[in-house]
Amino acid sequence: MSRTVAFLDPTTNSSTRTEAFRAMHSDDVHRNAMASFGDDYGVLTFAGENLRRRLGPRALEQLERTIQHGEPLNEDIADEVATAMKDWAIEQGCTHYCHWFQPLTGSTAEKHDSFINLDHNGQPLAEFSGEALICGEPDASSFPSGGVRDTWEARGYTAWDPTSPAFIMPNGGERTLCIPTAFVSWTGESLDLKTPLMRSNDAISRQAMRILRLFGNDTGVRCVYTTLGCEQEYFLIDEDLASMRPDLAMCGRTVMGAQPPKGHQLDDHYFGAIPSEVQAFMGDVEERLYELGIPAKTRHNEVAPRQFEIAPLFERSNVASDHQQLMMTVLKRAAHRHGFTCLLHEKPFAGINGTGKHNNWAMCTNTGHNLLSPGKGGEGNLQFLTFVCAVVRALDLHAGILRGSVASAGNDHRLGANEAPPAILSIYTGEELGNVLDTLMAGETAGFESKSELDLGATVMPTLERHPGDRNRTSPFAFIGNRFEFRAVGGQAPVAWPNTVLNTAVAQSIDWLATKIEAALADGPTKGSLEASAVAVLGEVLNTHGRVIFNGDNYSDAWHEEAAQRGLPVLRGTADALPTLRGDEVAEMFSQYGVMNHRELTARIDVLMEQYITTLTIEASTMAQMVDRLVRPAAVRYCTELAESVATMKSAGVSCDGVTADLSRLTSAVDALVAGQAALQAAIDHEDSCVDDHARFIQGTMIPAMDAVRDACDEIECVVPADLWPMPTYTDMLFG
Ligand code: ADP
Ligand code: MG
């Protein structure tokens, strides 16, 4: 209580007030508040207390070594873990288990097996062996593999990932034990998104440990991992309305729809009061997530009408990536329970903000030290700056493939528009870090002002800490004080893939920097001085790669021109961006760091290309059907009505100019629609044996054909009366 009084007392000086403010948010106050709803946290995961209570000390220690320190799994403990897991799952009402994995489809996969077995008397018993825990062999031959595994050699294996907690998924009144697994072919090549992500984390760990050793900060550190916190945006639409739109059902986005009179010009939705029915939904989602051990943290209204956001606390990236996939599933299922459809597509509605997933990324030691945290100065700073420079170098060298890693049919609608980062990748450092990097570029060190104070000028208000790295919402890759935020990831995209590319690119640059600093320390003008060696190398990196740093407005046209002058790649669409991953040096990098061999990489690019082509072909076909079955019939009905009116009015001898004008506006739009449809159908029928060529055709020909058809449909929608229009409009869905 006294804390509160100190805080509110206007006579207290500013630093006492700051202390009081901080004390109010101190750990113990916070923990008390948590106790009221923390009981169910993680109840549906085989982790924490569940592990500690159910495993013997030896198995527990061995498993924790793998989970905490990244040590190889001791397979001798598998039987004990499997039995404990099964007993727990059965107590929780499960009859089945599944190996849960992330195939290249971009969603998750599961094939359920019951625990049932028969003893020698034919009596049923529940059984789950270590072998079944560690390895599964789903047929799973229908998943895209990009040619890594042909269907006639259908063997694929799922392998237990002990670092990601097994969980129980309630669904339709049933409960299933889900075991996160990797999915590989019988050659050991990865067929999923998890395996390369885990390998890329190992690559980061190996290289980052070298920097820690150089700076003498490796004591007690066994590994480095990347951390990830993903902010998920989504739309919630009334399910009854959404179900009347074939495009939402087939494509997850509208392929037509006239603009409503209001969008988000008034900025009145962003951070606005959350509608009660939406808050009820959010509460339900959070409860489900807490049970699954997913630490949901923030919730708010986003920019567009009916758009919202949820963000969890960050976790190790492998677990965060699994949890991100689960979160998308939970959001969709909960929406259905609340009478909503949850849209995760990057651009469900033209003309208003789309949906992204801000990917907050950092590197952390197993002892909990965030390597992207500036620290308090001195040597610690130089180590921090080494990691920052590795990221700068990685982004400059690999801007193309990072852009490629977020390329998809959906994300093409977002990137480049004035709502999301442009298709040009650059880094925002903020002023404080920017100043330090400028000094380094000149070959000197500067004190890093990691925190400063912000006085609000009103006596009763607390003094705030100003963090380094102010916000710049327009940058695709921004430094936010202790992490980088990669903002170009799509709303429905699995995060494993862009993070695999990012980790590998950064691992390569950490390797380069470590090698250079080691060499400079051993020989040459800076021999023997770590500080001088590091400063020289970091200066070189910044002089060569500093062009990727941009602290201005990324939305401005001037930046597009400047970026081109700086030689940064401008890759507008998927057909431009994905092929960057086909470069020989790219394959060499992934293979050198043990992340993917050439076949695995090519497989992924081919699958992504196919997905792009298939997605757009489905969208175009959906559009064609909607035109034939909904738009044209409505247009013709109204044409007839108008034509009859004209005839009647003429025979009555009254002026019918207005009605005639409506009729000709409508018939012109129908003519344009018919012409557009012919071009659209030709584009749908187009075949190409080369996926890259086909993707270019789609981008250059099919999308413009879809745009022309859409224009005609939207024009018709503006003329046809509401009672004749056969589907919910944007106004109905967004403001109804
Ligand atoms: P914003 O203000 O950018 O919208 P949010 O609070 O919505 O921020 O989300 C920020 C995300 O960044 C959260 O998921 C948070 O846990 C995550 N984050 C914070 N620190 C780190 C870190 N060191 N590594 C990865 N993610 C982090
Ligand atoms: Mg946010």
PDB file of N, CA, C and O in Angstrom, residues 9-34:
ATOM      1  N   ASP A   9       1.791  10.204  -4.628  1.00  0.00           N
ATOM      2  CA  ASP A   9       2.073  11.465  -3.964  1.00  0.00           C
ATOM      3  C   ASP A   9       2.796  12.426  -4.913  1.00  0.00           C
ATOM      4  O   ASP A   9       3.935  12.201  -5.303  1.00  0.00           O
ATOM      5  N   PRO A  10       2.110  13.510  -5.297  1.00  0.00           N
ATOM      6  CA  PRO A  10       2.703  14.400  -6.295  1.00  0.00           C
ATOM      7  C   PRO A  10       3.953  15.119  -5.797  1.00  0.00           C
ATOM      8  O   PRO A  10       4.709  15.670  -6.589  1.00  0.00           O
ATOM      9  N   THR A  11       4.176  15.101  -4.479  1.00  0.00           N
ATOM     10  CA  THR A  11       5.348  15.819  -3.984  1.00  0.00           C
ATOM     11  C   THR A  11       6.615  14.967  -4.084  1.00  0.00           C
ATOM     12  O   THR A  11       7.724  15.461  -3.958  1.00  0.00           O
ATOM     13  N   THR A  12       6.424  13.669  -4.281  1.00  0.00           N
ATOM     14  CA  THR A  12       7.598  12.807  -4.368  1.00  0.00           C
ATOM     15  C   THR A  12       8.397  13.170  -5.617  1.00  0.00           C
ATOM     16  O   THR A  12       7.816  13.473  -6.652  1.00  0.00           O
ATOM     17  N   ASN A  13       9.718  13.116  -5.493  1.00  0.00           N
ATOM     18  CA  ASN A  13      10.474  13.497  -6.690  1.00  0.00           C
ATOM     19  C   ASN A  13      10.450  12.387  -7.745  1.00  0.00           C
ATOM     20  O   ASN A  13      10.061  11.255  -7.460  1.00  0.00           O
ATOM     21  N   SER A  14      10.889  12.746  -8.923  1.00  0.00           N
ATOM     22  CA  SER A  14      10.663  11.861 -10.064  1.00  0.00           C
ATOM     23  C   SER A  14      11.335  10.505  -9.917  1.00  0.00           C
ATOM     24  O   SER A  14      10.768   9.475 -10.264  1.00  0.00           O
ATOM     25  N   SER A  15      12.569  10.466  -9.328  1.00  0.00           N
ATOM     26  CA  SER A  15      13.212   9.156  -9.285  1.00  0.00           C
ATOM     27  C   SER A  15      12.547   8.260  -8.237  1.00  0.00           C
ATOM     28  O   SER A  15      12.449   7.053  -8.416  1.00  0.00           O
ATOM     29  N   THR A  16      12.028   8.859  -7.128  1.00  0.00           N
ATOM     30  CA  THR A  16      11.297   8.033  -6.159  1.00  0.00           C
ATOM     31  C   THR A  16      10.035   7.490  -6.820  1.00  0.00           C
ATOM     32  O   THR A  16       9.646   6.348  -6.633  1.00  0.00           O
ATOM     33  N   ARG A  17       9.409   8.344  -7.613  1.00  0.00           N
ATOM     34  CA  ARG A  17       8.195   7.893  -8.270  1.00  0.00           C
ATOM     35  C   ARG A  17       8.496   6.743  -9.230  1.00  0.00           C
ATOM     36  O   ARG A  17       7.752   5.782  -9.330  1.00  0.00           O
ATOM     37  N   THR A  18       9.612   6.855  -9.911  1.00  0.00           N
ATOM     38  CA  THR A  18       9.981   5.787 -10.839  1.00  0.00           C
ATOM     39  C   THR A  18      10.189   4.488 -10.090  1.00  0.00           C
ATOM     40  O   THR A  18       9.705   3.431 -10.494  1.00  0.00           O
ATOM     41  N   GLU A  19      10.881   4.597  -8.952  1.00  0.00           N
ATOM     42  CA  GLU A  19      11.111   3.385  -8.155  1.00  0.00           C
ATOM     43  C   GLU A  19       9.795   2.778  -7.700  1.00  0.00           C
ATOM     44  O   GLU A  19       9.585   1.578  -7.754  1.00  0.00           O
ATOM     45  N   ALA A  20       8.901   3.667  -7.237  1.00  0.00           N
ATOM     46  CA  ALA A  20       7.612   3.176  -6.754  1.00  0.00           C
ATOM     47  C   ALA A  20       6.843   2.495  -7.877  1.00  0.00           C
ATOM     48  O   ALA A  20       6.254   1.433  -7.706  1.00  0.00           O
ATOM     49  N   PHE A  21       6.927   3.086  -9.043  1.00  0.00           N
ATOM     50  CA  PHE A  21       6.225   2.537 -10.199  1.00  0.00           C
ATOM     51  C   PHE A  21       6.770   1.145 -10.530  1.00  0.00           C
ATOM     52  O   PHE A  21       6.012   0.201 -10.751  1.00  0.00           O
ATOM     53  N   ARG A  22       8.103   1.062 -10.475  1.00  0.00           N
ATOM     54  CA  ARG A  22       8.715  -0.239 -10.768  1.00  0.00           C
ATOM     55  C   ARG A  22       8.343  -1.261  -9.710  1.00  0.00           C
ATOM     56  O   ARG A  22       8.060  -2.405 -10.005  1.00  0.00           O
ATOM     57  N   ALA A  23       8.334  -0.791  -8.436  1.00  0.00           N
ATOM     58  CA  ALA A  23       8.034  -1.720  -7.346  1.00  0.00           C
ATOM     59  C   ALA A  23       6.634  -2.302  -7.513  1.00  0.00           C
ATOM     60  O   ALA A  23       6.394  -3.476  -7.256  1.00  0.00           O
ATOM     61  N   MET A  24       5.727  -1.464  -7.995  1.00  0.00           N
ATOM     62  CA  MET A  24       4.356  -1.955  -8.189  1.00  0.00           C
ATOM     63  C   MET A  24       4.325  -3.117  -9.169  1.00  0.00           C
ATOM     64  O   MET A  24       3.418  -3.920  -9.175  1.00  0.00           O
ATOM     65  N   HIS A  25       5.318  -3.120 -10.049  1.00  0.00           N
ATOM     66  CA  HIS A  25       5.348  -4.179 -11.047  1.00  0.00           C
ATOM     67  C   HIS A  25       6.412  -5.204 -10.736  1.00  0.00           C
ATOM     68  O   HIS A  25       6.875  -5.916 -11.595  1.00  0.00           O
ATOM     69  N   SER A  26       6.869  -5.212  -9.491  1.00  0.00           N
ATOM     70  CA  SER A  26       7.947  -6.138  -9.146  1.00  0.00           C
ATOM     71  C   SER A  26       7.438  -7.568  -9.201  1.00  0.00           C
ATOM     72  O   SER A  26       6.237  -7.823  -9.208  1.00  0.00           O
ATOM     73  N   ASP A  27       8.369  -8.496  -9.198  1.00  0.00           N
ATOM     74  CA  ASP A  27       8.037  -9.894  -9.412  1.00  0.00           C
ATOM     75  C   ASP A  27       7.001 -10.446  -8.445  1.00  0.00           C
ATOM     76  O   ASP A  27       6.080 -11.134  -8.831  1.00  0.00           O
ATOM     77  N   ASP A  28       7.167 -10.103  -7.118  1.00  0.00           N
ATOM     78  CA  ASP A  28       6.256 -10.738  -6.168  1.00  0.00           C
ATOM     79  C   ASP A  28       4.828 -10.254  -6.353  1.00  0.00           C
ATOM     80  O   ASP A  28       3.877 -11.017  -6.285  1.00  0.00           O
ATOM     81  N   VAL A  29       4.679  -8.956  -6.639  1.00  0.00           N
ATOM     82  CA  VAL A  29       3.325  -8.442  -6.876  1.00  0.00           C
ATOM     83  C   VAL A  29       2.740  -9.191  -8.069  1.00  0.00           C
ATOM     84  O   VAL A  29       1.608  -9.663  -8.058  1.00  0.00           O
ATOM     85  N   HIS A  30       3.559  -9.335  -9.088  1.00  0.00           N
ATOM     86  CA  HIS A  30       3.116  -9.957 -10.323  1.00  0.00           C
ATOM     87  C   HIS A  30       2.738 -11.420 -10.088  1.00  0.00           C
ATOM     88  O   HIS A  30       1.691 -11.871 -10.521  1.00  0.00           O
ATOM     89  N   ARG A  31       3.599 -12.117  -9.352  1.00  0.00           N
ATOM     90  CA  ARG A  31       3.354 -13.537  -9.136  1.00  0.00           C
ATOM     91  C   ARG A  31       2.043 -13.781  -8.405  1.00  0.00           C
ATOM     92  O   ARG A  31       1.315 -14.697  -8.708  1.00  0.00           O
ATOM     93  N   ASN A  32       1.744 -12.908  -7.409  1.00  0.00           N
ATOM     94  CA  ASN A  32       0.484 -13.068  -6.687  1.00  0.00           C
ATOM     95  C   ASN A  32      -0.689 -13.000  -7.644  1.00  0.00           C
ATOM     96  O   ASN A  32      -1.617 -13.782  -7.572  1.00  0.00           O
ATOM     97  N   ALA A  33      -0.601 -12.029  -8.533  1.00  0.00           N
ATOM     98  CA  ALA A  33      -1.703 -11.867  -9.476  1.00  0.00           C
ATOM     99  C   ALA A  33      -1.839 -13.105 -10.354  1.00  0.00           C
ATOM    100  O   ALA A  33      -2.934 -13.545 -10.662  1.00  0.00           O
ATOM    101  N   MET A  34      -0.712 -13.692 -10.724  1.00  0.00           N
ATOM    102  CA  MET A  34      -0.742 -14.856 -11.609  1.00  0.00           C
ATOM    103  C   MET A  34      -1.415 -16.056 -10.952  1.00  0.00           C
ATOM    104  O   MET A  34      -2.054 -16.853 -11.609  1.00  0.00           O
TER     105      MET A  34
END
